[in-house]
XYZ file of C-alpha atoms in Angstrom:
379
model
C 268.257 -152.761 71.797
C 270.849 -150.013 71.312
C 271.674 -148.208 74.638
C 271.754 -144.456 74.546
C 275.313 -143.977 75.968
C 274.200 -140.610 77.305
C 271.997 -142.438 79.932
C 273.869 -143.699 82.829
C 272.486 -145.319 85.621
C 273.323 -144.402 89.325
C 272.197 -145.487 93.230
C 270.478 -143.820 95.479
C 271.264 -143.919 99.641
C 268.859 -146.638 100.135
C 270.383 -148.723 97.206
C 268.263 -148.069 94.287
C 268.798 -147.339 90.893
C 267.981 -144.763 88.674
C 268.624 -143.199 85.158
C 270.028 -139.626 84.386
C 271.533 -138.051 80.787
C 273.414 -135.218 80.344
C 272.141 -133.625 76.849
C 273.609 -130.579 74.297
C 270.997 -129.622 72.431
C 272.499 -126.511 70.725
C 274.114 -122.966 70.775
C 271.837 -120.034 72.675
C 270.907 -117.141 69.814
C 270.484 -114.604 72.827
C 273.916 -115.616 74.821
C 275.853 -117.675 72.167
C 276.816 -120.354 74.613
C 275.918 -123.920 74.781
C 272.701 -125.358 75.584
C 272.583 -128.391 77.840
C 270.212 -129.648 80.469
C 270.309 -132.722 82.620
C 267.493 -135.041 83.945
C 267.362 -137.278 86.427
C 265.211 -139.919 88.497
C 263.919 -142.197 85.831
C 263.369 -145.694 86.662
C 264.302 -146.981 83.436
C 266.412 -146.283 80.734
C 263.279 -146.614 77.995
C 261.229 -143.514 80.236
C 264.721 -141.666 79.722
C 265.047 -142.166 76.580
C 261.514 -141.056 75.864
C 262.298 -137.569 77.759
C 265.785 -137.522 75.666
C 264.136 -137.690 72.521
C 261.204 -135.078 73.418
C 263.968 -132.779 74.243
C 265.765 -132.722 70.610
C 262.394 -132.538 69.005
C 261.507 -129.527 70.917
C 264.680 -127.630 70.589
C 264.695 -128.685 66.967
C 261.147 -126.982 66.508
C 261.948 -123.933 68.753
C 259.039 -125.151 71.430
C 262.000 -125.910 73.958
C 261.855 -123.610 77.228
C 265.022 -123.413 78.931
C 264.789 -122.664 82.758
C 266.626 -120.051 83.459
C 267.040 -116.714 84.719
C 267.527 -114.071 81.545
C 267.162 -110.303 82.426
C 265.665 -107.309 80.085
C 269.481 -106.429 79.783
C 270.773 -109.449 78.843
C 267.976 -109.688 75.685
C 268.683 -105.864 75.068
C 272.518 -106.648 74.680
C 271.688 -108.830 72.122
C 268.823 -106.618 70.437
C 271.732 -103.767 70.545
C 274.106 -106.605 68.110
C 271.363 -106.292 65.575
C 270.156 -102.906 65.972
C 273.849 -101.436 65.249
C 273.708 -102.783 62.012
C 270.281 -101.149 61.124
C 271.604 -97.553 61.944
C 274.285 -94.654 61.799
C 276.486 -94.920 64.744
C 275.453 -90.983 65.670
C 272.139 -92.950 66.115
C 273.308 -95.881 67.748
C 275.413 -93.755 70.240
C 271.937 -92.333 70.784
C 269.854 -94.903 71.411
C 272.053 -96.586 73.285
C 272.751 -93.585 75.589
C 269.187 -93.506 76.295
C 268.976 -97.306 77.391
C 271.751 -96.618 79.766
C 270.386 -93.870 81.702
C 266.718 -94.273 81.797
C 265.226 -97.716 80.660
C 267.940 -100.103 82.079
C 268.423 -98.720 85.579
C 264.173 -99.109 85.710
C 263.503 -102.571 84.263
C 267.030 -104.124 82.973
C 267.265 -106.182 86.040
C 264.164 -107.725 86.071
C 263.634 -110.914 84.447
C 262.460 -110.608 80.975
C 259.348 -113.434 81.857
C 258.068 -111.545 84.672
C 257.713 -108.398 82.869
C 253.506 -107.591 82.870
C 251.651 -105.373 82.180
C 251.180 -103.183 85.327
C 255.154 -103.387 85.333
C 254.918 -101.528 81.830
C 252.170 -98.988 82.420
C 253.792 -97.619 85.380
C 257.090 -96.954 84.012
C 255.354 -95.772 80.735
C 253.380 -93.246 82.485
C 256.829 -92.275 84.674
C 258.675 -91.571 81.277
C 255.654 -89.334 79.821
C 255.825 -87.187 82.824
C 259.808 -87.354 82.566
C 260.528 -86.956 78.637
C 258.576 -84.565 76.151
C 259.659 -87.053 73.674
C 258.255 -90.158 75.835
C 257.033 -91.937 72.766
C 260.603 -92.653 71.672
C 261.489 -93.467 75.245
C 258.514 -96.393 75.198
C 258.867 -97.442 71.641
C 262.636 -98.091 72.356
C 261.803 -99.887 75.814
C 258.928 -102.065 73.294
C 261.377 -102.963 70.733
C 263.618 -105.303 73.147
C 260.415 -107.014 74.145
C 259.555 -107.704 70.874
C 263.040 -109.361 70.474
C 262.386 -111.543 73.553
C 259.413 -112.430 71.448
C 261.715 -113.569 69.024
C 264.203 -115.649 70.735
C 261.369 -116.996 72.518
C 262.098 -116.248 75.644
C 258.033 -114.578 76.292
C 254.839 -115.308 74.258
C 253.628 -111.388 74.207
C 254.612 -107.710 74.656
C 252.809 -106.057 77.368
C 254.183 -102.480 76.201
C 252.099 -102.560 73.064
C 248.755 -102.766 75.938
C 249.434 -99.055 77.303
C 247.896 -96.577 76.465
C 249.669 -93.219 76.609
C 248.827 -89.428 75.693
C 248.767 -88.937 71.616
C 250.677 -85.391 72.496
C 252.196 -83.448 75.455
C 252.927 -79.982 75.049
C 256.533 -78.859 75.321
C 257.629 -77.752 78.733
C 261.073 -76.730 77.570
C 259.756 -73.673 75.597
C 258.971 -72.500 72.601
C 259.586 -74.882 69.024
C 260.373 -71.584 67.235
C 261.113 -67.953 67.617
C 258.214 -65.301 65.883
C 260.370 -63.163 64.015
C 260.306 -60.281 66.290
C 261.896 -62.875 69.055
C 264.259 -64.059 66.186
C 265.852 -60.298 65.745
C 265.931 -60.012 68.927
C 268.048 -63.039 69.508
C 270.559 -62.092 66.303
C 270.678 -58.386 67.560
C 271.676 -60.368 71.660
C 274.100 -62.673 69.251
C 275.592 -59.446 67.403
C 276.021 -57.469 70.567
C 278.077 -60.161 72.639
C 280.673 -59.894 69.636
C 281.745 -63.106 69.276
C 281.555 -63.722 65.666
C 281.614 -67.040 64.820
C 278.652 -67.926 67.026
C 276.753 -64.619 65.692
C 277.594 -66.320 61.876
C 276.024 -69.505 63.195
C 273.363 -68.721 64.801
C 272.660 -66.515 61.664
C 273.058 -69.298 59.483
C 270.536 -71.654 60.953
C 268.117 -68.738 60.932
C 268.481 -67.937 57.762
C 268.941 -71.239 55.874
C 267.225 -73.742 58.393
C 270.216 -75.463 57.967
C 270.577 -78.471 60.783
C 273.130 -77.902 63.218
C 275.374 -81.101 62.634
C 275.433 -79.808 58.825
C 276.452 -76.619 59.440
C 279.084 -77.530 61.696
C 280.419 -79.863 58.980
C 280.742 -76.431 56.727
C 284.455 -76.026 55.150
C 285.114 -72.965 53.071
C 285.149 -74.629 50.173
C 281.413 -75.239 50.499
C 280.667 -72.005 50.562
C 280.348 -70.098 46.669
C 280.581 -66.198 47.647
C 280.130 -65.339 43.690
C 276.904 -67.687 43.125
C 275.783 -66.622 46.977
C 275.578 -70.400 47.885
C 276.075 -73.165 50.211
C 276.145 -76.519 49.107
C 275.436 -79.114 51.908
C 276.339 -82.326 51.924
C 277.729 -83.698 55.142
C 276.870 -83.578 58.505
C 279.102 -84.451 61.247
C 277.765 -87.380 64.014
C 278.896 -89.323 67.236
C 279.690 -92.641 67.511
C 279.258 -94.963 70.611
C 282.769 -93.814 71.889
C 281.682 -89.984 71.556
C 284.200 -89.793 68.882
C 282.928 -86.674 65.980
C 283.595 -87.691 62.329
C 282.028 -86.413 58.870
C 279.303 -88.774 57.784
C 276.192 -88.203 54.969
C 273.333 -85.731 55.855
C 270.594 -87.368 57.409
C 268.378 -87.843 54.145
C 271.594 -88.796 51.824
C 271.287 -86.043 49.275
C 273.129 -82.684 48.332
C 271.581 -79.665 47.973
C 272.436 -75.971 46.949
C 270.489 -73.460 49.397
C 270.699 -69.930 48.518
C 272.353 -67.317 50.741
C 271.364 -63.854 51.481
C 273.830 -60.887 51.457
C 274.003 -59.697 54.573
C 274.741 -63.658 55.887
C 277.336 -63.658 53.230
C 278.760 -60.537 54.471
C 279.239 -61.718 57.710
C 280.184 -64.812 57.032
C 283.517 -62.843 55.642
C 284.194 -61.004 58.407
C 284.058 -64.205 60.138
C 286.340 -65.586 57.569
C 289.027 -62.443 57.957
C 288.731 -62.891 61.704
C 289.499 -66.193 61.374
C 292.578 -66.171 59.950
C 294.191 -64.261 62.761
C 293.516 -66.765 65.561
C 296.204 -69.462 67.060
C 296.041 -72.664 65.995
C 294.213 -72.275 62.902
C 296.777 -73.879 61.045
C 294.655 -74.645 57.326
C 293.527 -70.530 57.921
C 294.878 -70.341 54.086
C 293.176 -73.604 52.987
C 289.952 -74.030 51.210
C 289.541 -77.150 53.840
C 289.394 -75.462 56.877
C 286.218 -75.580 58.706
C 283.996 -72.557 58.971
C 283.028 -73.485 62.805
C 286.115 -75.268 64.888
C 287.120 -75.472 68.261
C 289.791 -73.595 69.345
C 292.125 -76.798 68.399
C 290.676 -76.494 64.929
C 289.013 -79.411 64.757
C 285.483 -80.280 64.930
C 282.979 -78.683 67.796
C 281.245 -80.645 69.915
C 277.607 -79.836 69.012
C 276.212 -79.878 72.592
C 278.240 -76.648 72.848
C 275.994 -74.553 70.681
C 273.327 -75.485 72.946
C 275.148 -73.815 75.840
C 275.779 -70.490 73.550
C 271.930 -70.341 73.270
C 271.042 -70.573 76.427
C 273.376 -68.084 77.426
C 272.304 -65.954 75.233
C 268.588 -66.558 76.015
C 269.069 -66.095 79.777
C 271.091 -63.105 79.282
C 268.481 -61.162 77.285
C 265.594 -62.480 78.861
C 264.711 -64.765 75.660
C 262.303 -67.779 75.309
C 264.118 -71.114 75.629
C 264.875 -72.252 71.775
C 267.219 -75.152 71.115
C 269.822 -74.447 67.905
C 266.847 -77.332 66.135
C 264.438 -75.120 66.850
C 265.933 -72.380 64.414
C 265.301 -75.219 61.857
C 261.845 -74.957 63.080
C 261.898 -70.830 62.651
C 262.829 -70.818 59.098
C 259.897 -72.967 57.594
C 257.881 -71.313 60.108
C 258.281 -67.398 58.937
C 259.035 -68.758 55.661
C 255.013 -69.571 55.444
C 254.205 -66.205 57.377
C 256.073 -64.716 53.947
C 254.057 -66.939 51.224
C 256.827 -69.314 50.174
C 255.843 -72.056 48.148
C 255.935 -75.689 49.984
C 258.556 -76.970 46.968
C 260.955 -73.579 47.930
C 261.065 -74.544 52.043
C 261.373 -78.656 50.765
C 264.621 -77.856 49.158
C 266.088 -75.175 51.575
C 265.350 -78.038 54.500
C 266.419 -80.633 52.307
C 263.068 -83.081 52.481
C 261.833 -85.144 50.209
C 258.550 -83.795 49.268
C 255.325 -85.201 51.315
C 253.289 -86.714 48.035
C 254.116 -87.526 44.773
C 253.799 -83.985 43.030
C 256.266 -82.331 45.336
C 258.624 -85.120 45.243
C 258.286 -86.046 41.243
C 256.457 -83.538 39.598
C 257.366 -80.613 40.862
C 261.405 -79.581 40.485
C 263.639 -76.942 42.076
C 264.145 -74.378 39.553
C 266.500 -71.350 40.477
C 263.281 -68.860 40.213
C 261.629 -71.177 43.250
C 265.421 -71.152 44.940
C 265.701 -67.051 44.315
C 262.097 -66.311 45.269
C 261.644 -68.358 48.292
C 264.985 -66.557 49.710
C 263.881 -63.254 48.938
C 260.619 -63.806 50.440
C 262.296 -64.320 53.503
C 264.212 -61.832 53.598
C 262.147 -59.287 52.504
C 259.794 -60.643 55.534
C 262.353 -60.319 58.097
C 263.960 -56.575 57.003
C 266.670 -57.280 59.444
């Protein structure tokens, strides 16, 4: 009989023998390093080889436990190798952000097999009372379970057992301004005479333009004579907080139609422009509409800081700069636009088949849905 050379024999203190192996069985998916275990204190070499051989089969048919001690964080570094590649890095920068400083420093030492249930409810019901987007916070938290699931390090998922409020209501004010609130705000903007953020803020009210798109605005994109902006980039963040042009969030360019007095000011704006430091393309069609005072791209966390000192200032409800995307659909309704006019001046898709097929953008829908607004607002 062929001896398994991995089996060696060795003595105990009181002079017997036994049998022990040493055995690879393959390469960790979770940590990329070798597996190997070793086995000892069989009395013969035919019971070790019987425990050798159930050892390949198992690995070999993914049954094989290892025991050892693999954290939350260690299976989330590896869910983050895969997740990267399913995302845009603004995204991934994100998400990832979010496991640093509020799901790993709760669960991301704890080992990934002693995760239960009542460990999941608790911290579930500590991010709804934390986050008025807690759903994300959870479904993120679920997701690295499910890839422990995978690698199969645990059998089940206790996140997917909680149970946790369908809504919560915003505690961080309102999701959009009536317009009464929005003139006030553009009349606080206008009289704090700075006036590239009046010519922002003016343009997400008036367009419902998202932030990271209208930051990404040169002049070129901007037709004075055919009163139009054409979008098409937005700018993001990647996982070393580094800005950098990228697609708009659903892919696709549109045309939205501009009002006069937005067109007016953004000239002023323009003229100003020109006569600042370091705005060294301030004769180029290429320079941006909204830089920092380096000329390159702004941060867009800073526009949340010009709102809120605005809003404090004045006395105004809490609105974040998305929530003027929120505003424009909003009083857009209040005026009678069509559904198909707000799709294309927010740049969605169409919710059914008829406004996404059937229905097109014609430039009597584009022309009436702006002048509905603006007829509405009077400002």
């Amino acid at each position: 009989m062929h001896t398994n050379p991995a089996i060696k024999p060795y003595k105990l203190k009181n002079g017997d023998i036994r049998y022990m192996f040493k055995i690879y069985l393959g390469v960790d998916p979770l940590t990329g390093k070798e597996v190997s275990t070793t086995r000892r204190t069989f009395k013969t070499t035919r019971e070790a080889q019987t425990i050798y051989d159930r050892l390949k089969n198992a690995y070999r048919e993914g049954t094989y436990k290892k025991q050892q001690y693999i954290t939350y964080e260690e299976v989330y570094e590896a869910w983050k190798v895969n997740y990267r590649k399913k995302v845009k890095p603004s995204t991934f920068f994100k998400t990832t952000r979010l496991f640093q400083n509020h799901i790993l420093p709760a669960i991301g030492n704890l080992r990934i097999d002693k995760i239960n249930f009542a460990i999941c409810e608790n911290y579930s019901y500590y991010w709804v009372e934390k986050f008025e987007r807690f759903k994300s916070v959870i479904s993120y938290a679920s997701s690295v379970m499910t890839y422990a699931i995978k690698l199969g390090y645990i059998q089940t998922n206790p996140f997917k057992l909680v149970e946790t409020p369908k809504q919560k209501k915003s505690s961080n004010g309102n999701k959009y301004y009536s317009r009464g609130e929005l003139i006030h705000f553009l009349e606080a903007v206008k009289n704090e005479g700075n006036t590239m953020i009046h010519a922002f803020y003016r343009l997400l009210a008036y367009t419902g333009m998202r932030k990271s798109e209208c930051l990404a605005l040169h002049w070129c994109d901007v037709d004075f004579e055919e009163k139009e902006i054409y979008v098409y980039k937005a700018i993001s963040t990647d996982e070393n907080m580094k800005l950098s042009f990228s697609e708009t969030k659903t892919g696709e360019t549109r045309a939205i139609k501009i009002d006069s007095n937005t067109l007016e000011l953004l000239k002023v704006w323009q003229k100003e422009q020109v006569k600042i430091p370091n705005n060294v393309e301030k004769d180029n069609s290429n320079q941006l509409v909204f830089p920092n005072t380096k000329n390159h791209l702004i941060q867009p966390s800073l526009t949340w800081k010009w709102g809120r000192n605005i809003q404090e200032k004045y006395s105004l409800p809490y609105l974040s700069p998305h929530g003027f995307r929120h505003t424009h659909p909003t009083l857009l309704t209040e005026a009678g636009a069509s559904l198909v006019g707000i799709q294309q001046r927010l740049g969605h898709s169409g919710r059914d088949t008829t406004t996404k097929t059937y229905i097109h953008h014609t430039d009597k829908i584009m022309d009436d849905t702006l002048n509905l607004f603006v007829e509405y607002m009077n400002y």
